[in-house]
Short mmCIF file of C-alpha atoms in Angstrom, two decimals:
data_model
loop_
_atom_site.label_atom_id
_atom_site.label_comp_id
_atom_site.label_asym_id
_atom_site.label_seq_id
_atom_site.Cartn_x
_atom_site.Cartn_y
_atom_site.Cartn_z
CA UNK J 1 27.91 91.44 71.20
CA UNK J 2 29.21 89.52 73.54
CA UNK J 3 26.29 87.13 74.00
CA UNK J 4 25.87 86.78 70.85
CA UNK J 5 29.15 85.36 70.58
CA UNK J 6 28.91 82.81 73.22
CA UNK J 7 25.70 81.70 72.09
CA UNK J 8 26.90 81.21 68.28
CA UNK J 9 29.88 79.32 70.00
CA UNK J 10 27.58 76.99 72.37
CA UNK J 11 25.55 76.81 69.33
CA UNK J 12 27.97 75.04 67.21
CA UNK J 13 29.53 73.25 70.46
CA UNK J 14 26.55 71.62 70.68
CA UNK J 15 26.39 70.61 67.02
CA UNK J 16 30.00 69.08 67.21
CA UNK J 17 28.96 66.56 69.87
CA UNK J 18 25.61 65.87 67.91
CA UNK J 19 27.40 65.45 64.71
CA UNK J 20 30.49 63.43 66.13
CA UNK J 21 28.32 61.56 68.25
CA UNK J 22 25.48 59.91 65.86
CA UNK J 23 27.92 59.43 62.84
CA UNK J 24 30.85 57.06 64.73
CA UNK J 25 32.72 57.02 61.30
CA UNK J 26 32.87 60.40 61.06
CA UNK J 27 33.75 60.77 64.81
CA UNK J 28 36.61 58.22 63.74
CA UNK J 29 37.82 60.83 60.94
CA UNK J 30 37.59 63.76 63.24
CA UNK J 31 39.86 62.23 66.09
CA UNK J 32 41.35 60.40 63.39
CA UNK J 33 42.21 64.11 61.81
CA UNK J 34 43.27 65.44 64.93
CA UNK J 35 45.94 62.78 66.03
CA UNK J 36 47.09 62.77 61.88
CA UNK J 37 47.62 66.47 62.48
CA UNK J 38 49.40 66.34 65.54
CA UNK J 39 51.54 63.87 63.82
CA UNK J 40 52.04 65.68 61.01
CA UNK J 41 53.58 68.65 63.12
CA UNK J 42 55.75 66.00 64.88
CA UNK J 43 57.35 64.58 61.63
CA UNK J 44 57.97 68.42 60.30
CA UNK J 45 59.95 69.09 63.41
CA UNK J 46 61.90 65.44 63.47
CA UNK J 47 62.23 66.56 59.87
CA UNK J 48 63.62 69.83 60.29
CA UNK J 49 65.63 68.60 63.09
CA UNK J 50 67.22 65.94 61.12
CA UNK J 51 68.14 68.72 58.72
CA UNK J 52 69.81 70.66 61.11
CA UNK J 53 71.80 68.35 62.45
CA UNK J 54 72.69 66.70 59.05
CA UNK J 55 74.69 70.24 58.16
CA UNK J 56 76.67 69.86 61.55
CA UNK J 57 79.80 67.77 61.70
CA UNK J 58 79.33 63.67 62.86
CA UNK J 59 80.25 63.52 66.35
CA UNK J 60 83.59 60.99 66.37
CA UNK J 61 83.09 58.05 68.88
CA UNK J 62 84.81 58.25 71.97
CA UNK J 63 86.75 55.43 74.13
CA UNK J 64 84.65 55.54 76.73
CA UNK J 65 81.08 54.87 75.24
CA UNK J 66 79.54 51.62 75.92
CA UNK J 67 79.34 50.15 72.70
CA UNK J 68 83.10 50.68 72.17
CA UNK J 69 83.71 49.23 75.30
CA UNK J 70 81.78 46.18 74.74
CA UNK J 71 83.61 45.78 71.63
CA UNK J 72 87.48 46.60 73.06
CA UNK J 73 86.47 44.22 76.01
CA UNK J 74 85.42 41.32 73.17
CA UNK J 75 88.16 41.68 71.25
CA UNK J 76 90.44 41.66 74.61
CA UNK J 77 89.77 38.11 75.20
CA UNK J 78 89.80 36.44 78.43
CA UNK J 79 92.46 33.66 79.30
CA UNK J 80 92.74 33.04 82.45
CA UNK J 81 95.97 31.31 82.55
CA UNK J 82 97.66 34.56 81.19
CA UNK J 83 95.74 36.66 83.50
CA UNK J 84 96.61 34.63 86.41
CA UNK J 85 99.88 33.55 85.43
CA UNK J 86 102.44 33.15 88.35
CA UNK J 87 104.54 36.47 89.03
CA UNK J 88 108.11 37.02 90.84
CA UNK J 89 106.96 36.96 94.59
CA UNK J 90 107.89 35.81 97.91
CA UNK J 91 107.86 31.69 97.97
CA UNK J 92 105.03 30.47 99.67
CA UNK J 93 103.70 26.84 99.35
CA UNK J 94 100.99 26.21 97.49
CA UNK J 95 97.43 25.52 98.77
CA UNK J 96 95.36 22.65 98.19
CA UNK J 97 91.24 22.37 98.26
CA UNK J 98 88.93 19.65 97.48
CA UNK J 99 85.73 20.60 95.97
CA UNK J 100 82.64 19.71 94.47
CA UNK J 101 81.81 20.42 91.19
CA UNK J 102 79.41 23.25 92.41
CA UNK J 103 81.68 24.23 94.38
CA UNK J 104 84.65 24.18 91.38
CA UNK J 105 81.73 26.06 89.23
CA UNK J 106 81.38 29.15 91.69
CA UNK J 107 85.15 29.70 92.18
CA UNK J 108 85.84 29.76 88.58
CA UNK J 109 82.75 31.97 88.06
CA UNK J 110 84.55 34.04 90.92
CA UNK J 111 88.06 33.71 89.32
CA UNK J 112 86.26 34.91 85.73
CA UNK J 113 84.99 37.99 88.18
CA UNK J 114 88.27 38.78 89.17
CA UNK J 115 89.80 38.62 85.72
CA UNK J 116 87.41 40.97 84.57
CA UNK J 117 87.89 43.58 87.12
CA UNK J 118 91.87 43.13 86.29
CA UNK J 119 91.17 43.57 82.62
CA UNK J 120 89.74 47.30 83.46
CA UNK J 121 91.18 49.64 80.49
CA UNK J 122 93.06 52.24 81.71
CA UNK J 123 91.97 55.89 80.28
CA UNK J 124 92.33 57.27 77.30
CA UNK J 125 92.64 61.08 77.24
CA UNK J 126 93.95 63.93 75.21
CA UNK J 127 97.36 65.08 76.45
CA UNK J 128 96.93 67.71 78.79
CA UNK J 129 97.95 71.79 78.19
CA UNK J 130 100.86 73.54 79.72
CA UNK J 131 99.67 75.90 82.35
CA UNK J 132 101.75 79.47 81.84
CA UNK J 133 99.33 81.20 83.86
CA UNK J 134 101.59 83.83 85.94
CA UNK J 135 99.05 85.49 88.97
CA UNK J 136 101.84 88.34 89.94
CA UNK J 137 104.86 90.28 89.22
CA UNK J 138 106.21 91.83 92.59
CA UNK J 139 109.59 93.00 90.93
CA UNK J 140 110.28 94.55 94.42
CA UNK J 141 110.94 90.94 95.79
CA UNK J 142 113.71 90.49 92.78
CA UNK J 143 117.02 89.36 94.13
CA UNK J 144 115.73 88.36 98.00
CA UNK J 145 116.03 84.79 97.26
CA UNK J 146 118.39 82.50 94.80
CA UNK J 147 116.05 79.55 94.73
CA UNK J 148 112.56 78.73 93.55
CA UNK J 149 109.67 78.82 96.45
CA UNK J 150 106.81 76.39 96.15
CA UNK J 151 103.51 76.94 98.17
CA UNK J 152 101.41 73.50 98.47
CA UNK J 153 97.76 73.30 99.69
CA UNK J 154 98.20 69.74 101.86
CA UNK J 155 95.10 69.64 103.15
CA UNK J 156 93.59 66.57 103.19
CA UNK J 157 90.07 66.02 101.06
CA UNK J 158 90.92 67.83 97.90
CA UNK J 159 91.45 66.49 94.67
CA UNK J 160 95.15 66.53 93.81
CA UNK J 161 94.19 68.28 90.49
CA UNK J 162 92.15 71.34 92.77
CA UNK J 163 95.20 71.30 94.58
CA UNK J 164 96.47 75.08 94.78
CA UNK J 165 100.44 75.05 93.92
CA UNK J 166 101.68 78.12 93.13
CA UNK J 167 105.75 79.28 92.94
CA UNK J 168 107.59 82.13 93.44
CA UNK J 169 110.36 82.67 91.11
CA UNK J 170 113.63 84.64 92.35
CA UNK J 171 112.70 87.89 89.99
CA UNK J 172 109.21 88.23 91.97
CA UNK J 173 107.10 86.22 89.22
CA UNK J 174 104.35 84.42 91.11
CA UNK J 175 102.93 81.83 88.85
CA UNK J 176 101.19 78.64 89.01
CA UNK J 177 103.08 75.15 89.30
CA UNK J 178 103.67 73.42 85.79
CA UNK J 179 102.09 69.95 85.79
CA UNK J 180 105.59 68.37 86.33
CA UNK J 181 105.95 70.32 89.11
CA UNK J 182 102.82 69.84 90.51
CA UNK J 183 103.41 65.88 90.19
CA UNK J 184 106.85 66.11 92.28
CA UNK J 185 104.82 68.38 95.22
CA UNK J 186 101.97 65.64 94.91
CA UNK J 187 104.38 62.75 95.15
CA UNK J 188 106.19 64.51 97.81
CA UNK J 189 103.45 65.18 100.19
CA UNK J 190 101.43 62.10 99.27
CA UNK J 191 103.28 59.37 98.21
CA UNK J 192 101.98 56.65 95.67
CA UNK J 193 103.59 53.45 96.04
CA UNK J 194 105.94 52.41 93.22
CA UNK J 195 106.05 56.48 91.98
CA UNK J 196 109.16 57.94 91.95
CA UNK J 197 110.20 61.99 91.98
CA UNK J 198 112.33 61.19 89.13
CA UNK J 199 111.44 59.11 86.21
CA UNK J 200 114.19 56.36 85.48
CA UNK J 201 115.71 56.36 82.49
CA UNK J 202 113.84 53.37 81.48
CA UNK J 203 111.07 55.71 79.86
CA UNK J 204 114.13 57.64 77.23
CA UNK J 205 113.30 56.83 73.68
CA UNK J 206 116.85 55.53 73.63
CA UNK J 207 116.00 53.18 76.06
CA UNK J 208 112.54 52.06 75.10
CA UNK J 209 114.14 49.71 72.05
CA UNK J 210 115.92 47.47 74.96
CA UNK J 211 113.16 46.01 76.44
CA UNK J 212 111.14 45.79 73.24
CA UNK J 213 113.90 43.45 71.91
CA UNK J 214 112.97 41.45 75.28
CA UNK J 215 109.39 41.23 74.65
CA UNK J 216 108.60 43.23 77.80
CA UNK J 217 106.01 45.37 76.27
CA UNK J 218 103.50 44.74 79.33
CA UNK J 219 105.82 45.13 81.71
CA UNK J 220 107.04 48.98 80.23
CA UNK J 221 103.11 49.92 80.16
CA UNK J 222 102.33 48.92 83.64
CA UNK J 223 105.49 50.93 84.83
CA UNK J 224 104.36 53.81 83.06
CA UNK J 225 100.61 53.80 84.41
CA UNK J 226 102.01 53.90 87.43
CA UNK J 227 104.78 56.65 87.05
CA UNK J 228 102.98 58.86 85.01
CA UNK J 229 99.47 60.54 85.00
CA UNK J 230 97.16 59.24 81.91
CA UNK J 231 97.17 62.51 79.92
CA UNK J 232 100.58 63.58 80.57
CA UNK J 233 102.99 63.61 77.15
CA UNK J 234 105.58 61.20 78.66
CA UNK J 235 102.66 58.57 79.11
CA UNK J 236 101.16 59.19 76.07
CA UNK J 237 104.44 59.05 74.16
CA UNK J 238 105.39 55.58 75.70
CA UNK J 239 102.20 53.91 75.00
CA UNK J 240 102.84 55.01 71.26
CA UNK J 241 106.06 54.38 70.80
CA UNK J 242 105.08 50.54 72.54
CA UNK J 243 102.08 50.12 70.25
CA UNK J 244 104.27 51.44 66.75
CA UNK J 245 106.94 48.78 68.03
CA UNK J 246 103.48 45.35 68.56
CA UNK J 247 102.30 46.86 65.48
CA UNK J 248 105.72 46.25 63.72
CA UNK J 249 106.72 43.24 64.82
CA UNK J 250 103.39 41.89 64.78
CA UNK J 251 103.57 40.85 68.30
CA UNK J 252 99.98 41.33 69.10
CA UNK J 253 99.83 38.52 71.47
CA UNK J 254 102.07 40.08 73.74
CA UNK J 255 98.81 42.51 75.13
CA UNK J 256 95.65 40.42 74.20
CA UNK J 257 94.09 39.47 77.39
CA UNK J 258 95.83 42.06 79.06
CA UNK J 259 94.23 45.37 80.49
CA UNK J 260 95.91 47.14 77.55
CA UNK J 261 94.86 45.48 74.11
CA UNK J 262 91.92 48.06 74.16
CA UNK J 263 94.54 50.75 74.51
CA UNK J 264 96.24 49.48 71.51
CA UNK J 265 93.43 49.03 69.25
CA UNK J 266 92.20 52.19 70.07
CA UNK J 267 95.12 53.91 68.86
CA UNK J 268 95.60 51.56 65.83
CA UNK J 269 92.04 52.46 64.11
CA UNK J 270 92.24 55.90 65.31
CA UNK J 271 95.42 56.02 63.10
CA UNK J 272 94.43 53.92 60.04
CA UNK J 273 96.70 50.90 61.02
CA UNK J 274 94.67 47.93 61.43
CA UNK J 275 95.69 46.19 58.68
CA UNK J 276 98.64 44.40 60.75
CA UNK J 277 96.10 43.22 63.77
CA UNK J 278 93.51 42.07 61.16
CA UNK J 279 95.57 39.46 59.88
CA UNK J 280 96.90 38.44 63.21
CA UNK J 281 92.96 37.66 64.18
CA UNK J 282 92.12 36.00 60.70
CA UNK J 283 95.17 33.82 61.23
CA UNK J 284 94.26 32.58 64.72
CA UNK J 285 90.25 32.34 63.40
CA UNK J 286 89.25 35.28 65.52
CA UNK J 287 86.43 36.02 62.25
CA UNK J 288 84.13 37.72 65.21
CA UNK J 289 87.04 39.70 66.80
CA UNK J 290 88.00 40.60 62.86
CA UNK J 291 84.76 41.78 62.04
CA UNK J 292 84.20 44.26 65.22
CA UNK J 293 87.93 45.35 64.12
CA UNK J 294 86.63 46.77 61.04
CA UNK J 295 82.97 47.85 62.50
CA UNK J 296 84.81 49.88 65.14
CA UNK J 297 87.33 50.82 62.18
CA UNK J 298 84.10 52.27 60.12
CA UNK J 299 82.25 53.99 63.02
CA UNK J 300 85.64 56.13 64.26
CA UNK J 301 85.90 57.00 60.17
CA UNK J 302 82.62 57.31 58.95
CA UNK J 303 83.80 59.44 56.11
CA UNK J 304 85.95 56.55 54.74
CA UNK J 305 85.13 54.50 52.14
CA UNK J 306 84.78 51.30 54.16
CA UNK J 307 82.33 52.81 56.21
CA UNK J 308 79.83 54.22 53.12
CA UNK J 309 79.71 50.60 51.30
CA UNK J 310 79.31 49.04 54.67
CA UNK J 311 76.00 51.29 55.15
CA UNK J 312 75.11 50.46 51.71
CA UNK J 313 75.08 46.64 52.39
CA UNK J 314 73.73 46.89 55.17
CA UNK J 315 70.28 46.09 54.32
CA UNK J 316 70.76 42.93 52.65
CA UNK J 317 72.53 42.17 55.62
CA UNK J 318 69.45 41.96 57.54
CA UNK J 319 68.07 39.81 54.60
CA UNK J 320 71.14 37.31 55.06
CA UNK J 321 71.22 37.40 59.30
CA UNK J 322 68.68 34.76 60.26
CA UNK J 323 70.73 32.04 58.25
CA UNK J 324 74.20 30.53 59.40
CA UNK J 325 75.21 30.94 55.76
CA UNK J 326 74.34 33.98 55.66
CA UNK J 327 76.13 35.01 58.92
CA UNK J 328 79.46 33.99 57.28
CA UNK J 329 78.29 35.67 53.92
CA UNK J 330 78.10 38.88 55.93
CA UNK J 331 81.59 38.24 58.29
CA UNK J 332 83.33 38.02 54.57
CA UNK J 333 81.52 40.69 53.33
CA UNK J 334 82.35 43.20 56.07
CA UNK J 335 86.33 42.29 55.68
CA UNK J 336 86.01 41.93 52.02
CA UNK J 337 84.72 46.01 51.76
CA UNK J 338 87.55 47.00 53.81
CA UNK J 339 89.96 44.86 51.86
CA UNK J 340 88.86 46.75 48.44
CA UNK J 341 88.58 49.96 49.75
CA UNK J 342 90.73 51.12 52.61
CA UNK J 343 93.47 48.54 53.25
CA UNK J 344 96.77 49.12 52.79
CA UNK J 345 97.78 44.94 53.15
CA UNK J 346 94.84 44.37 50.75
CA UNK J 347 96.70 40.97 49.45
CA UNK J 348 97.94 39.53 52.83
CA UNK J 349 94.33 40.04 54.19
CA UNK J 350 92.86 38.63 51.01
CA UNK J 351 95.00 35.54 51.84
CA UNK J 352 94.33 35.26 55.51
CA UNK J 353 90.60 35.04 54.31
CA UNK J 354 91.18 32.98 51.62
CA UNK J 355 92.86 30.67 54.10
CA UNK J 356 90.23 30.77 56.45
CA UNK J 357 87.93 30.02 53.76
CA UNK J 358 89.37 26.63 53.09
CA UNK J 359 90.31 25.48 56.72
CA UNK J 360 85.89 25.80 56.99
CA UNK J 361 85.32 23.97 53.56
CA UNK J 362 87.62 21.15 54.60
CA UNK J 363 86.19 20.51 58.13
CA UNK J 364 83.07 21.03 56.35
CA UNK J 365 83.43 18.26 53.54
CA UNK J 366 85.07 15.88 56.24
CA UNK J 367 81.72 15.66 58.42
#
């Protein structure tokens, strides 16, 4: 039986070649067959995969991916005389050099380097959880000592949030350090330059509203990067309370080309508020900065309806993209969706753009 089998199999082995070999079209079909087959089980798994993942929830953008970087960083801007404008410091005189024009072209490419690194977003993060976690009650030790005890791993290579800080309360509760606790011990042992043990008073709510009357916006955020850690809630409730008070006033010139416009914008689309910075951009003729506004406002709220008419004209975008017409068909197209969908300025924004519109018809008729 079992020859039989494995001659009947070389048997029609040997017919296969035959047959595929003398007939090339029908060679051409079988292969042809064979990859259409293996294709076909490919696109019923993409399609089943698609499926799968269609009934799970979008995944929201985060601040750190690359393409809302690239964005933030766009809409940022980059003047150098802001970045490198002259600061309170110790008089020195200044310094002269003569160059050559290749010479003048490498250090500004160098100075443009430099800006860049200095226009590095600081992080955005979720604020961070209490830690209650209590490791012992020795109620035996109740009553031996009247003051808090504090136990501090200081050795040296360990990442101040691995660092092990633990405290013994008076009633014999050994618990771990609370993050403001931990940040004194940290600042205690290792000092960071311009950190103080005790927040000033400068970062009180009551407070804030005095140097937001000064325009000192820039000045409060860099003070709090360097008091506070990034997801703690006193830094997270300063930036806020700074970017409510731009967003008010309309003051968003005070933090473009600064290291914390992204910061801002972030927060504004996250929270439905770009109306205010959206006219700001069409009223200085930012129309690219304006149009990455609402793209970033559309891919953090896909749900929106900005975001599902956007999709929808999408593909006569594509149609429109090779001509410069059609490039500023699309720029009012993208701010005219938002405008009649989502906006809650719809008729200052409708102005701005109507403004816009003429300032390019007029330079337009005049050449």
């Amino acid at each position: 039986m079992r020859c039989y089998f494995r001659g009947k199999m070389a048997a029609f082995r040997s017919m296969r070649i035959l047959f595929c070999s003398n007939v090339p079209q029908v060679r051409d079909a079988y292969f042809g067959s064979y990859v259409f087959y293996r294709c076909a089980k490919r696109a019923l798994c993409t399609k089943i995969t698609n499926a799968d993942t269609a009934s799970q929830p979008m995944q929201k953008p985060q601040f750190t991916d690359e393409e809302i970087q690239r964005m933030l960083v766009k809409m940022t801007g980059l003047n150098l005389q802001k970045i490198f404008r002259p600061v309170k410091q110790e008089h020195k005189p200044p310094t002269y050099k003569l160059m050559t024009d290749s010479q003048l072209e490498k250090a500004t490419q160098n100075a443009i380097q430099v800006a860049q690194e200095r226009l590095q977003f600081p992080p955005v993060l979720v604020e961070r959880k209490p830690i209650t976690d209590i490791l012992a009650e020795d109620r035996f030790l109740e009553g031996t000592e009247t003051a808090k005890l504090v136990i501090t791993d200081i050795n040296y290579g360990i990442a101040h949030r691995e660092r092990f800080i633990v405290v013994r309360e008076p009633n014999g509760v050994l618990r771990k350090a609370t993050w403001e606790e931990r940040d004194r011990m940290i600042q205690v042992y290792f000092p960071r330059e311009g950190r103080r043990l005790t927040p000033v008073p400068l970062f009180k709510d009551e407070n804030l509203g005095i140097h937001f009357n000064q325009d000192r916006h820039e000045y409060l955020l860099e003070l709090c990067l360097l008091q506070f850690e990034p997801d703690s809630p006193d830094y997270i409730r300063v930036h806020h309370q700074t970017y409510k008070d731009i967003d008010k006033r309309g003051k968003y010139e005070l933090l473009r080309s600064t290291r914390h416009f992204g910061g801002m914008t972030w927060y504004l689309v996250n929270n439905k508020l770009i109306d205010g910075l959206l006219i700001d951009m069409l009223q200085r003729y930012l129309m690219e900065d304006a149009v990455n506004l609402v793209k970033l406002y559309n891919m953090v709220h896909p749900e929106s309806e900005s975001a599902k008419q956007a999709r929808e004209c999408s593909a006569e975008a594509f149609d429109l993209i090779k001509q410069e017409s059609g490039k500023r068909a699309i720029i009012y197209t993208v701010i005219k969706v938002y405008v009649n969908t989502d906006a809650q300025k719809a008729g200052y924004i409708e102005l701005a753009l109507q403004s816009h519109q003429e300032v390019l018809h007029s330079s337009a008729s005049a050449t």
